[in-house]
Coordinates of C-alpha atoms in Angstrom, one line a residue:
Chain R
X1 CA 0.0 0.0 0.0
X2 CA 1.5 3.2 -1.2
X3 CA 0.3 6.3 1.0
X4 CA 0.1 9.7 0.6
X5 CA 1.1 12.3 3.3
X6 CA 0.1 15.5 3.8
X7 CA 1.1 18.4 7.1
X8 CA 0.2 21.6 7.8
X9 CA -0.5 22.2 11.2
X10 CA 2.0 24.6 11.6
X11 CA 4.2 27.0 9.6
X12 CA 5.9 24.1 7.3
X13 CA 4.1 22.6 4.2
X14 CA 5.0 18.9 3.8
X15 CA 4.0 15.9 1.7
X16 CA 5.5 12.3 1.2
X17 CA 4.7 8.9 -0.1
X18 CA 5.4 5.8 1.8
X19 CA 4.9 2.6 0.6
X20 CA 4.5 -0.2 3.9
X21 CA 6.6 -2.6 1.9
X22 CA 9.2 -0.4 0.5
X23 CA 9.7 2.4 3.0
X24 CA 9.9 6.3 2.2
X25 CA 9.3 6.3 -1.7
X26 CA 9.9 10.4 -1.5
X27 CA 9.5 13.0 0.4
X28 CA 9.3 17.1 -0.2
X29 CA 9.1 20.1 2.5
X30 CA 7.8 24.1 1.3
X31 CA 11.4 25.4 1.9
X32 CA 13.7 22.8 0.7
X33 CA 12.2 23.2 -3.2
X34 CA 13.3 25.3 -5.5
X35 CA 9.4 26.9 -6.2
X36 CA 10.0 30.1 -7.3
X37 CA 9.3 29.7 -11.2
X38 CA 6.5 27.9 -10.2
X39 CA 5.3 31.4 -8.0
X40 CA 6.9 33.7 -11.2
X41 CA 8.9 34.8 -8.7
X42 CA 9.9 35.3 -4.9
X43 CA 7.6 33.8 -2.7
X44 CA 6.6 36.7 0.0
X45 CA 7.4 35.9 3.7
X46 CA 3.7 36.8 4.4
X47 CA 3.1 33.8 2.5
X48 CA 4.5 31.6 5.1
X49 CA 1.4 30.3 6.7
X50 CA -0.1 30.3 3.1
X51 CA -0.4 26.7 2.7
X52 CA -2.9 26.6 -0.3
X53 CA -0.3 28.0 -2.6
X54 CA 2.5 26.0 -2.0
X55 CA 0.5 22.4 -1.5
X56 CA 0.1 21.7 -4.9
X57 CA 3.3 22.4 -6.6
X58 CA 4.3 20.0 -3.8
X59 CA 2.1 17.7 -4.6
X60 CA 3.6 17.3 -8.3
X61 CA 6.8 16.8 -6.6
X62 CA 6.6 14.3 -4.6
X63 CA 5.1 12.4 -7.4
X64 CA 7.6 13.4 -9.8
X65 CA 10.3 12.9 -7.3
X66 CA 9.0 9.1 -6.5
X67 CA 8.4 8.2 -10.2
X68 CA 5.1 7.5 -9.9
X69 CA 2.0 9.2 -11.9
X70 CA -0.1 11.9 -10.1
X71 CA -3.0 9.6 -7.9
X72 CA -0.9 6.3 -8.4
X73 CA -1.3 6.2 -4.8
X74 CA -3.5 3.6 -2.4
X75 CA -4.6 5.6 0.7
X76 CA -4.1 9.5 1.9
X77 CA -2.8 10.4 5.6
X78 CA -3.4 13.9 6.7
X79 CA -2.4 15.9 10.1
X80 CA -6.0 16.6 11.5
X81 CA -4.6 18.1 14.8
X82 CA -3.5 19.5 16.6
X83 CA -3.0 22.8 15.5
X84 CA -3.8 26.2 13.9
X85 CA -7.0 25.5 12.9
X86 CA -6.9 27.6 9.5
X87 CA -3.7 25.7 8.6
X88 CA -4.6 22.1 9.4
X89 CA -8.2 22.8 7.6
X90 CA -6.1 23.7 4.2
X91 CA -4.2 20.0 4.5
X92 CA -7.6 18.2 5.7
X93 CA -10.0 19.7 2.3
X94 CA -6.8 19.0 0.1
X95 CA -6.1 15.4 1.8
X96 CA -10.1 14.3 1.9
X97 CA -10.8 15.5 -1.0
X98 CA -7.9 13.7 -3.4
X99 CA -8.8 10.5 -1.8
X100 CA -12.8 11.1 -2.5
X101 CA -11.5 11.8 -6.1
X102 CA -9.1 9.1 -6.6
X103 CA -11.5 6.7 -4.7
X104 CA -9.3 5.4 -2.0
X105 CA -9.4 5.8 1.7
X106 CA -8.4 8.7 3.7
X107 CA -7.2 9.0 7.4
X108 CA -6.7 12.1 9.7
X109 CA -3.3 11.7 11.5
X110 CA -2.4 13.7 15.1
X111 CA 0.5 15.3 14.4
X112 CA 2.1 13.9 17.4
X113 CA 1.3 10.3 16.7
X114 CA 3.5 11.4 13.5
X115 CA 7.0 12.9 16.0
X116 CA 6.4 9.8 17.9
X117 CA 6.7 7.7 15.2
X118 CA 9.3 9.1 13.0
X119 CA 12.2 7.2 14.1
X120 CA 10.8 4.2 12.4
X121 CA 11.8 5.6 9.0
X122 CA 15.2 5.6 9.9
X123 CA 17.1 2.6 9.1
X124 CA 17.5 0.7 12.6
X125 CA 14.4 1.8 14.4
X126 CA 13.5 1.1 17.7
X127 CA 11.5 -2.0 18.8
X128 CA 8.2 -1.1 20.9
X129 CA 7.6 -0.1 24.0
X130 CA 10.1 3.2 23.8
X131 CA 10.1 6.8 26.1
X132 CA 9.7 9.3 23.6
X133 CA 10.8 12.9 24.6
X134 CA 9.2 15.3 22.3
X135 CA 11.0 18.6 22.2
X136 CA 10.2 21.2 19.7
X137 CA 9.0 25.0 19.7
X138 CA 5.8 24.5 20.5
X139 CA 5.6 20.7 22.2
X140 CA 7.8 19.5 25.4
X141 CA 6.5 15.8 26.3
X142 CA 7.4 12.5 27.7
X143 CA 5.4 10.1 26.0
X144 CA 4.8 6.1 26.9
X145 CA 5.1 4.5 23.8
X146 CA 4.0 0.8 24.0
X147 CA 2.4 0.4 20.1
X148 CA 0.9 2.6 17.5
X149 CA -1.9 4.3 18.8
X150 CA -0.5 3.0 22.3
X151 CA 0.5 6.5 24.1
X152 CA 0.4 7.8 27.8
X153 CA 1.5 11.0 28.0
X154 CA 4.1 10.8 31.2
X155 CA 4.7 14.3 31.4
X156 CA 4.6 17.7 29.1
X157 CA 5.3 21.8 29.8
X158 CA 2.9 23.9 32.1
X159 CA 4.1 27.1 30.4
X160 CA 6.5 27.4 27.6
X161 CA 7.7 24.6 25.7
X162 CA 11.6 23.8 25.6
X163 CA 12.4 25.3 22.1
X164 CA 9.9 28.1 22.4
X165 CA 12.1 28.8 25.8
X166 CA 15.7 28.7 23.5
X167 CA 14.4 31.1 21.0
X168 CA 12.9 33.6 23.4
X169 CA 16.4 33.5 25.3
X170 CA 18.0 34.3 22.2
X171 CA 16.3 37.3 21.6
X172 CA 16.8 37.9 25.5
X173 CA 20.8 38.1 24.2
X174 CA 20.5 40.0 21.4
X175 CA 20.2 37.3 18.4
X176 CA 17.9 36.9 15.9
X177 CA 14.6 35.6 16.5
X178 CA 13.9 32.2 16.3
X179 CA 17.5 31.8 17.8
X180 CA 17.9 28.5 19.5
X181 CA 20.5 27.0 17.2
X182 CA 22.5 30.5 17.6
X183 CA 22.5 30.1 21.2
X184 CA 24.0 26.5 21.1
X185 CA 26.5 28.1 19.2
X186 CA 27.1 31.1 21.6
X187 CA 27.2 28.5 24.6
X188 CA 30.2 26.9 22.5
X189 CA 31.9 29.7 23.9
X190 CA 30.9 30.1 27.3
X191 CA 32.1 29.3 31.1
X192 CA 30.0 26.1 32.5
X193 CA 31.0 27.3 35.8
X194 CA 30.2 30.6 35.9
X195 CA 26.7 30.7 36.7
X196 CA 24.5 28.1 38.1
X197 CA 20.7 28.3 36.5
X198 CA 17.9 26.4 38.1
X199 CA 16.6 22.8 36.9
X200 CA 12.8 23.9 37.7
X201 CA 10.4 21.1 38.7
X202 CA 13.5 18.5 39.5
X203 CA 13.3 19.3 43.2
X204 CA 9.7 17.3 43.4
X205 CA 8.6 14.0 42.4
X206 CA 7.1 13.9 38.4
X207 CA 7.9 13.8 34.9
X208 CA 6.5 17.5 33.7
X209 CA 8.5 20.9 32.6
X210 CA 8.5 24.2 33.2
X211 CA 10.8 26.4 31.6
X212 CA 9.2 29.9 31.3
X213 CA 11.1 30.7 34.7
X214 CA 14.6 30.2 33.2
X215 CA 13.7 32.4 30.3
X216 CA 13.0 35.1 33.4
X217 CA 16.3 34.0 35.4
X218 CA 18.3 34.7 32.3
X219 CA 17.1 37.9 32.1
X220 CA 17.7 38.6 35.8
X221 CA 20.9 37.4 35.3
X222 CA 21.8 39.8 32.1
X223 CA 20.4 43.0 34.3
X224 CA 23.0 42.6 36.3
X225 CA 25.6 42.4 33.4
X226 CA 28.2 44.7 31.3
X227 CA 26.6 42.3 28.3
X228 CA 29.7 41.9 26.8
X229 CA 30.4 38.8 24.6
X230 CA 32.1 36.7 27.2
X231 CA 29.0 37.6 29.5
X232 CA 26.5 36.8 27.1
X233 CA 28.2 33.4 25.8
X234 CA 28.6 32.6 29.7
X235 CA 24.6 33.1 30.4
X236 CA 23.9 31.3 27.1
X237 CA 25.9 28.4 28.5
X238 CA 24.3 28.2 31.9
X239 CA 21.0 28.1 30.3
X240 CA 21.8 25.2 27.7
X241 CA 22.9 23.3 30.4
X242 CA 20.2 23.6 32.5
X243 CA 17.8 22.6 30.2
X244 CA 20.3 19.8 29.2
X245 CA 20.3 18.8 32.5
X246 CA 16.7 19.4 33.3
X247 CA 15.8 17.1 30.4
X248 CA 18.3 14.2 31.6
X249 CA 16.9 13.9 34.8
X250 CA 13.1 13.6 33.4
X251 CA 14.1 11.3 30.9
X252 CA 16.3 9.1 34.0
X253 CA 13.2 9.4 35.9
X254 CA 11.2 8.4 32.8
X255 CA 13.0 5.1 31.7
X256 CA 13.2 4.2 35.4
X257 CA 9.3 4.6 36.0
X258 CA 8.5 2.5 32.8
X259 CA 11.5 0.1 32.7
X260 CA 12.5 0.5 28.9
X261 CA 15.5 0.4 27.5
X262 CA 14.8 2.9 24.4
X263 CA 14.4 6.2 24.3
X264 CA 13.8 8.0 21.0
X265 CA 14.6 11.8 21.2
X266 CA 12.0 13.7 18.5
X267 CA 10.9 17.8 17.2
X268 CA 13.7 19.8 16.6
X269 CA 15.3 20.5 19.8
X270 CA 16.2 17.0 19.6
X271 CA 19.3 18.4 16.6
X272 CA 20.7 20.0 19.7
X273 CA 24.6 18.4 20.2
X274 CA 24.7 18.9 24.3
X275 CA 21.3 16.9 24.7
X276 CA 22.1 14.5 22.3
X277 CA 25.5 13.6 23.7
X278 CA 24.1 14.2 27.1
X279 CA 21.0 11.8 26.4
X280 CA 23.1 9.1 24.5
X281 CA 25.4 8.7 27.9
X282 CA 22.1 8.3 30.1
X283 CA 21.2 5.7 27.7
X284 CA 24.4 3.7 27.5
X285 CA 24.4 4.0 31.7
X286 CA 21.0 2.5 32.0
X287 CA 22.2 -0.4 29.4
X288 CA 20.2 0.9 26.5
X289 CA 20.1 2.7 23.5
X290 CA 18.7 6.6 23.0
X291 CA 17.7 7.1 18.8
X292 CA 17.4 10.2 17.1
X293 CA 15.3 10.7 13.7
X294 CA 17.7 12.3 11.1
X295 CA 17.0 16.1 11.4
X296 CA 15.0 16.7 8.2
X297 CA 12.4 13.8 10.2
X298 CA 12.6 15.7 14.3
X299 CA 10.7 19.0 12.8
X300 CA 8.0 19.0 10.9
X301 CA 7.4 17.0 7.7
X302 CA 5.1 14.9 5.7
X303 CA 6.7 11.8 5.9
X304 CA 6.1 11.4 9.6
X305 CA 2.6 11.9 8.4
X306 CA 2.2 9.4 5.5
X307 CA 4.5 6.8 7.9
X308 CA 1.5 7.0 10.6
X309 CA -1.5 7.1 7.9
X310 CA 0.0 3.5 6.7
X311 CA 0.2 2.0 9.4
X312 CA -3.2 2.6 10.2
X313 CA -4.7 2.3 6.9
X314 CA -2.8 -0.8 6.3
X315 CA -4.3 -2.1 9.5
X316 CA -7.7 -1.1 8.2
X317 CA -9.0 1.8 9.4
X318 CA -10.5 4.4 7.5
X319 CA -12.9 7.5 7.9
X320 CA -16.2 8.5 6.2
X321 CA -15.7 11.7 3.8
X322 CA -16.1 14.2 6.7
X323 CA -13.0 16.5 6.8
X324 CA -11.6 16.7 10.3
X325 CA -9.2 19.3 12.0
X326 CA -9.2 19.8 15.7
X327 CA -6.8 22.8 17.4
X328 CA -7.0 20.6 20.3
X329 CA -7.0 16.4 20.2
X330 CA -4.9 15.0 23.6
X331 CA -2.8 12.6 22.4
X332 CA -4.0 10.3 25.7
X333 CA -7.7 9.9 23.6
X334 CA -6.2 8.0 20.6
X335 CA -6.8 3.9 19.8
X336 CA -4.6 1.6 18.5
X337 CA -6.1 0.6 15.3
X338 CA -8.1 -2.9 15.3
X339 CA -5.5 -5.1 13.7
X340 CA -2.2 -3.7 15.1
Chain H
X1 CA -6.5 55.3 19.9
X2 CA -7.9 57.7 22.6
X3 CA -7.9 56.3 26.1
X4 CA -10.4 57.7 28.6
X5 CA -9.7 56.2 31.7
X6 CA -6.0 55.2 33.1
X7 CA -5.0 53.6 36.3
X8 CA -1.4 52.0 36.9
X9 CA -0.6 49.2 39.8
X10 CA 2.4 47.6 41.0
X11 CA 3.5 43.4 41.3
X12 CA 6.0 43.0 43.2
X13 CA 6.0 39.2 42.0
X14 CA 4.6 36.7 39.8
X15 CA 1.4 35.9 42.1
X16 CA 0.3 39.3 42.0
X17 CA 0.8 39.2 38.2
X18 CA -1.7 36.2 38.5
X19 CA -4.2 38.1 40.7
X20 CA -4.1 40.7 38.6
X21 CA -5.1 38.6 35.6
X22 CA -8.1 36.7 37.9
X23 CA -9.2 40.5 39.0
X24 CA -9.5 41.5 35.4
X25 CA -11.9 38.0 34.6
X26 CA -14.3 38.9 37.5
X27 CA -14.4 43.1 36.4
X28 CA -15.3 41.2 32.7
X29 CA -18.1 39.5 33.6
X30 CA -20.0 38.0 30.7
X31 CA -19.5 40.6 28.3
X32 CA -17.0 40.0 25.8
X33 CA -13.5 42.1 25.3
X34 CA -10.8 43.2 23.5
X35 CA -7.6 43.3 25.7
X36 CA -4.2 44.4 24.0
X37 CA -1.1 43.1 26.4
X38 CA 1.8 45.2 25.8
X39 CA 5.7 44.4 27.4
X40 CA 8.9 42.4 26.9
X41 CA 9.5 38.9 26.8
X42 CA 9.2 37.9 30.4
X43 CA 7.4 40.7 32.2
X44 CA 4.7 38.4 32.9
X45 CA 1.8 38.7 29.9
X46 CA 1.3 35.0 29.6
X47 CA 1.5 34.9 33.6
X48 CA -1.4 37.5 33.6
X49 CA -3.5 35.4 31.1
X50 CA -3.1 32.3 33.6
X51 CA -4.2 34.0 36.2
X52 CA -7.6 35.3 34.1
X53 CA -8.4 31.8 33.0
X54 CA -7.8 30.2 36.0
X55 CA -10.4 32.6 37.2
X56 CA -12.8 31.7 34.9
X57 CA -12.6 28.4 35.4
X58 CA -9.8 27.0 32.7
X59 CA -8.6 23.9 35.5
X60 CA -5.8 22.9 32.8
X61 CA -2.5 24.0 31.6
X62 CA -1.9 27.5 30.0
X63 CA 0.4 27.0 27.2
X64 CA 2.2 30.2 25.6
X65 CA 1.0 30.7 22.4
X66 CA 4.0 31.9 20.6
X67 CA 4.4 28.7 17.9
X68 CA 0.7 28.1 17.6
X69 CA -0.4 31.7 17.2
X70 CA -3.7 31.0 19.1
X71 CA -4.9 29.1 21.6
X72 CA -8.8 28.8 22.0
X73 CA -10.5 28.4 25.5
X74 CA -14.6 27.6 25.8
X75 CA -15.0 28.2 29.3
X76 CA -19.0 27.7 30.0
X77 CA -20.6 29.8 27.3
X78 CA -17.7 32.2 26.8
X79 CA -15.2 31.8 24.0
X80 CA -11.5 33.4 25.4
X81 CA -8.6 33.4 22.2
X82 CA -5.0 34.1 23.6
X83 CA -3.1 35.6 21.1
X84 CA 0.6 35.6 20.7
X85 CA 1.4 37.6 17.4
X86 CA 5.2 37.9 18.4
X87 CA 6.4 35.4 15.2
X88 CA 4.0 37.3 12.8
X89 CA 6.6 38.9 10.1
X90 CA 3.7 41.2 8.6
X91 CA -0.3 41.5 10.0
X92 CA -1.7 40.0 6.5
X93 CA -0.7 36.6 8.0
X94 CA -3.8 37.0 10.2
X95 CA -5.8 37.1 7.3
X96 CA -4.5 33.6 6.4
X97 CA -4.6 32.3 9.8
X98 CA -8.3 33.2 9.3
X99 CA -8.3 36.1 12.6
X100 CA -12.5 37.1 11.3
X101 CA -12.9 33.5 12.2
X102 CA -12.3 34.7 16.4
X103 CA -13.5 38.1 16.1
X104 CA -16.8 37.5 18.1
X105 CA -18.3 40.5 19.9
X106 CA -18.9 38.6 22.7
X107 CA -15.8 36.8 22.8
X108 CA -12.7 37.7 25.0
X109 CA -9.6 38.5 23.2
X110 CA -6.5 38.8 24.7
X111 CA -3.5 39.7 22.4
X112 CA 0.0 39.8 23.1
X113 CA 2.6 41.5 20.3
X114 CA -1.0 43.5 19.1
X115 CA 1.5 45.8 16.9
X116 CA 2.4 42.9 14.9
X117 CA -1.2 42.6 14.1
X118 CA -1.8 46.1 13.6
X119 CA -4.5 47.0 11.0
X120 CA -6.5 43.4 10.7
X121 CA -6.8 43.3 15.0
X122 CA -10.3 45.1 16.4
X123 CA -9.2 48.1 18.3
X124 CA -8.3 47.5 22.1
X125 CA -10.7 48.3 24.8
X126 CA -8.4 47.8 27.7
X127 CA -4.8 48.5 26.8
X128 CA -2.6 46.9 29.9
X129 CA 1.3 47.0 29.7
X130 CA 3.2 45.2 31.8
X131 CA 7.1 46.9 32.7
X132 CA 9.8 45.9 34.7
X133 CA 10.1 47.7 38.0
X134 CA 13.2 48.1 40.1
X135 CA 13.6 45.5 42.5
X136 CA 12.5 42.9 40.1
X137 CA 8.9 42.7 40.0
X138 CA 7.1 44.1 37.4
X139 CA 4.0 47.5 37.3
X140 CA 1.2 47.3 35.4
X141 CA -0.7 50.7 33.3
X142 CA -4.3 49.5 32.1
X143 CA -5.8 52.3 29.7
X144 CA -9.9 52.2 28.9
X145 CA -11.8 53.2 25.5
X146 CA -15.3 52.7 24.6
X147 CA -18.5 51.8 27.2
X148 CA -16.8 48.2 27.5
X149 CA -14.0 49.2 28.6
X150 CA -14.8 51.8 30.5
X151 CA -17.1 49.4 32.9
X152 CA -14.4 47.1 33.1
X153 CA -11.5 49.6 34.1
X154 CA -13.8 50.7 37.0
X155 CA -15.0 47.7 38.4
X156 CA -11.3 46.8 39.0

């Protein structure tokens, strides 16, 4: 079964084909083709939510890119939530409606179910049950992953989530918004020891995050400052490690409390090199193994997407020809599917 | 914009900042309510906002809004959008995020980073800016226009 793929819940336009025998057949994402000609010119920055233009040149793509005619396909997968509603609803009509047309089935994926499972595109995936941390710009959760459709949410961000906390700490120290990457590279430079952050909500027993205060602390922190390049590296360090560290000791706690020995690090925040090293150790201490989807598969993409769809759709489920999106849809609420 | 009505309050931490926020949900009452939130990242807007829902009854988390733009609340019979327009790169996005969509009169609308929406967002009718004070707690200015907000600015 060869299944289409479609995301939007977000900022990032993505659509893919996966075939359940064969794997990723091809895969395309808004920014990483060359659409220009196709626009007749520079696409405008305000057009960056404006998923209805760039879906369909997308669409020709993928199917160009996987060899395969336009509608050669056997199902369609598309993120129904969560998400901004105006976004999702652009994937959902587009998704729904090529199935009705091409008379196949169609599926509304949560876009989480897709981070959770994106590991299993990579090469060696991990065998179920596995920990999942989720860490992006707008998710932070530890999720109990014992199947598809198999998830209890361990833990997840009262306030800000982890990457949404990098990029506002950025800006706190004068780099470009969204920053996190930047700041990675400033800590590069700075002294571990010279200031000492907090690791909120380690102190008590539990698996969720808060990490609006250490946006706040760093700021305290950089009143009190010249600012110069030394000081600013030096702050940007002591943050990175406490969120490092903050995310080590959830994800100890987390492995501990469900007696895996996989944990699969997803969403973008998951490219970063200290919490990689950092959760590859904690792994290799406990006697087993962290993985990490290739970066193009931690944020947001359509193959995620069309990776979960088939492995529902193979196992049978479908959905009537409502289209669905949902700006909220817990992640707790959803069923494996009947033959999985 | 004229204002009409102006008062200014201090908070010397982030409870008060929350109290605040539940103080402004009971001076609301049913009516709906534009609400722009003004100040820097980390002088307590989405810390206001918790304490208002909380108030009015929200028992779950209050996630920032900065990556999804949005985040709906139906709280009883009353619709509450928090918006966080900070990523916005120019205010025609809220045309394609589909803003008429939220724009109920009797809604409540709470929107942080409003200049980043300016000229597709419904005028404010409490403007409240949130500052860093000395001593590290923040002050609050809340500024009224129009009957709305007017009522509300003097019931707190």
């Amino acid at each position: 079964m060869i299944v289409l793929g479609i995301e939007t819940s977000c900022d990032e336009t993505g659509v893919a084909l996966y075939a359940h025998d064969r794997g990723l057949l091809a895969h395309v994402l808004y920014s990483q083709v060359a659409l220009h000609a196709e626009y007749g010119g520079v696409v405008p920055e305000l057009a960056s939510r404006d998923h209805v233009r760039k879906a369909v040149p997308l669409l020709r793509e993928v199917f160009r890119a996987a060899g395969l005619a336009s509608g050669a396909v056997d199902g369609v997968a598309y993120t129904a939530g969560p998400g901004l509603v105006g976004a999702l609803m652009v994937g959902a009509a587009l998704g729904r409606s090529l199935a009705w047309a091409w008379g196949v089935p169609a599926l509304g994926v949560h876009h989480l179910e897709g981070h959770l499972l994106a590991p299993l595109l990579e090469p060696e995936p991990p065998a179920f049950p596995f920990v999942a941390l989720l860490v992006s710009g707008g998710h932070t959760l530890l999720v109990d992953v014992a199947g598809v459709g198999r998830y209890r949410v361990l833990g997840e961000s009262v306030d800000d989530a982890v990457g949404e906390a990098f990029d506002k700490t950025a800006k706190l120290l004068g780099l470009p918004y969204p920053g996190g990457p930047e700041l990675a590279r400033l800590a590069e430079h700075g002294d571990p020891a010279r200031f000492s952050f907090p690791r909120p909500m380690t102190d008590r027993p539990g698996l969720d995050f808060s990490f609006s205060g250490l946006k706040t602390f760093a700021l305290n922190t950089l009143h009190g400052l010249a600012g110069s390049a030394q000081d600013r590296a030096d702050v940007a360090r002591a943050f990175e490690d406490a969120v490092v560290d903050t995310l080590a000791i959830k994800c100890r706690r987390a492995v501990k409390a469900t007696g895996t020995r996989r944990l699969v690090v997803a969403g973008g925040v998951g490219a970063n090199r200290r919490l990689r090293v950092r959760l590859t150790e904690l792994m290799q201490e406990l006697g087993g193994g962290a993985y990490y989807p290739r970066p193009a598969f931690c944020t947001d993409n359509g193959a995620m997407i069309a990776l979960a769809g088939c492995l529902r759709l193979t196992a049978g489920q479908a959905e009537d020809l409502a289209i669905r999106a949902t700006a909220r849809w817990p992640l707790d609420g959803l069923e494996a599917p009947a033959a999985g | 914009m004229t204002y009409t009505g102006s008062c200014h309050c201090e908070l010397p931490d982030a409870a008060a900042t929350e109290a605040l926020g539940a103080r402004l949900a009971g001076a609301c009452g049913d009516d709906g309510l534009v609400v722009y939130l003004h100040g820097e990242l980390g002088s307590g807007k989405t810390t206001l906002v918790r304490g208002l829902l909380h108030a009015l009854g929200h028992a779950g988390r209050v996630r920032s809004p900065t990556y999804t733009l949005v985040e709906p609340y139906e709280l009883g019979a009353r619709s509450v959008y928090h918006f966080d327009l900070y990523r916005l790169a120019d205010p025609e996005e809220l045309e394609f995020m589909g803003i008429r969509d939220f724009l109920d009169p009797a809604a409540l609308l709470l929107v942080e980073w409003p200049e980043k929406g300016a000229g597709w967002l419904p005028p404010a009718e409490l403007d409240l800016s949130l500052a860093y004070a000395d001593g590290g707690g923040r002050s609050a200015r809340l500024a009224a226009a129009g009957a709305r907000g007017e009522a509300v600015l003097a019931r707190l």
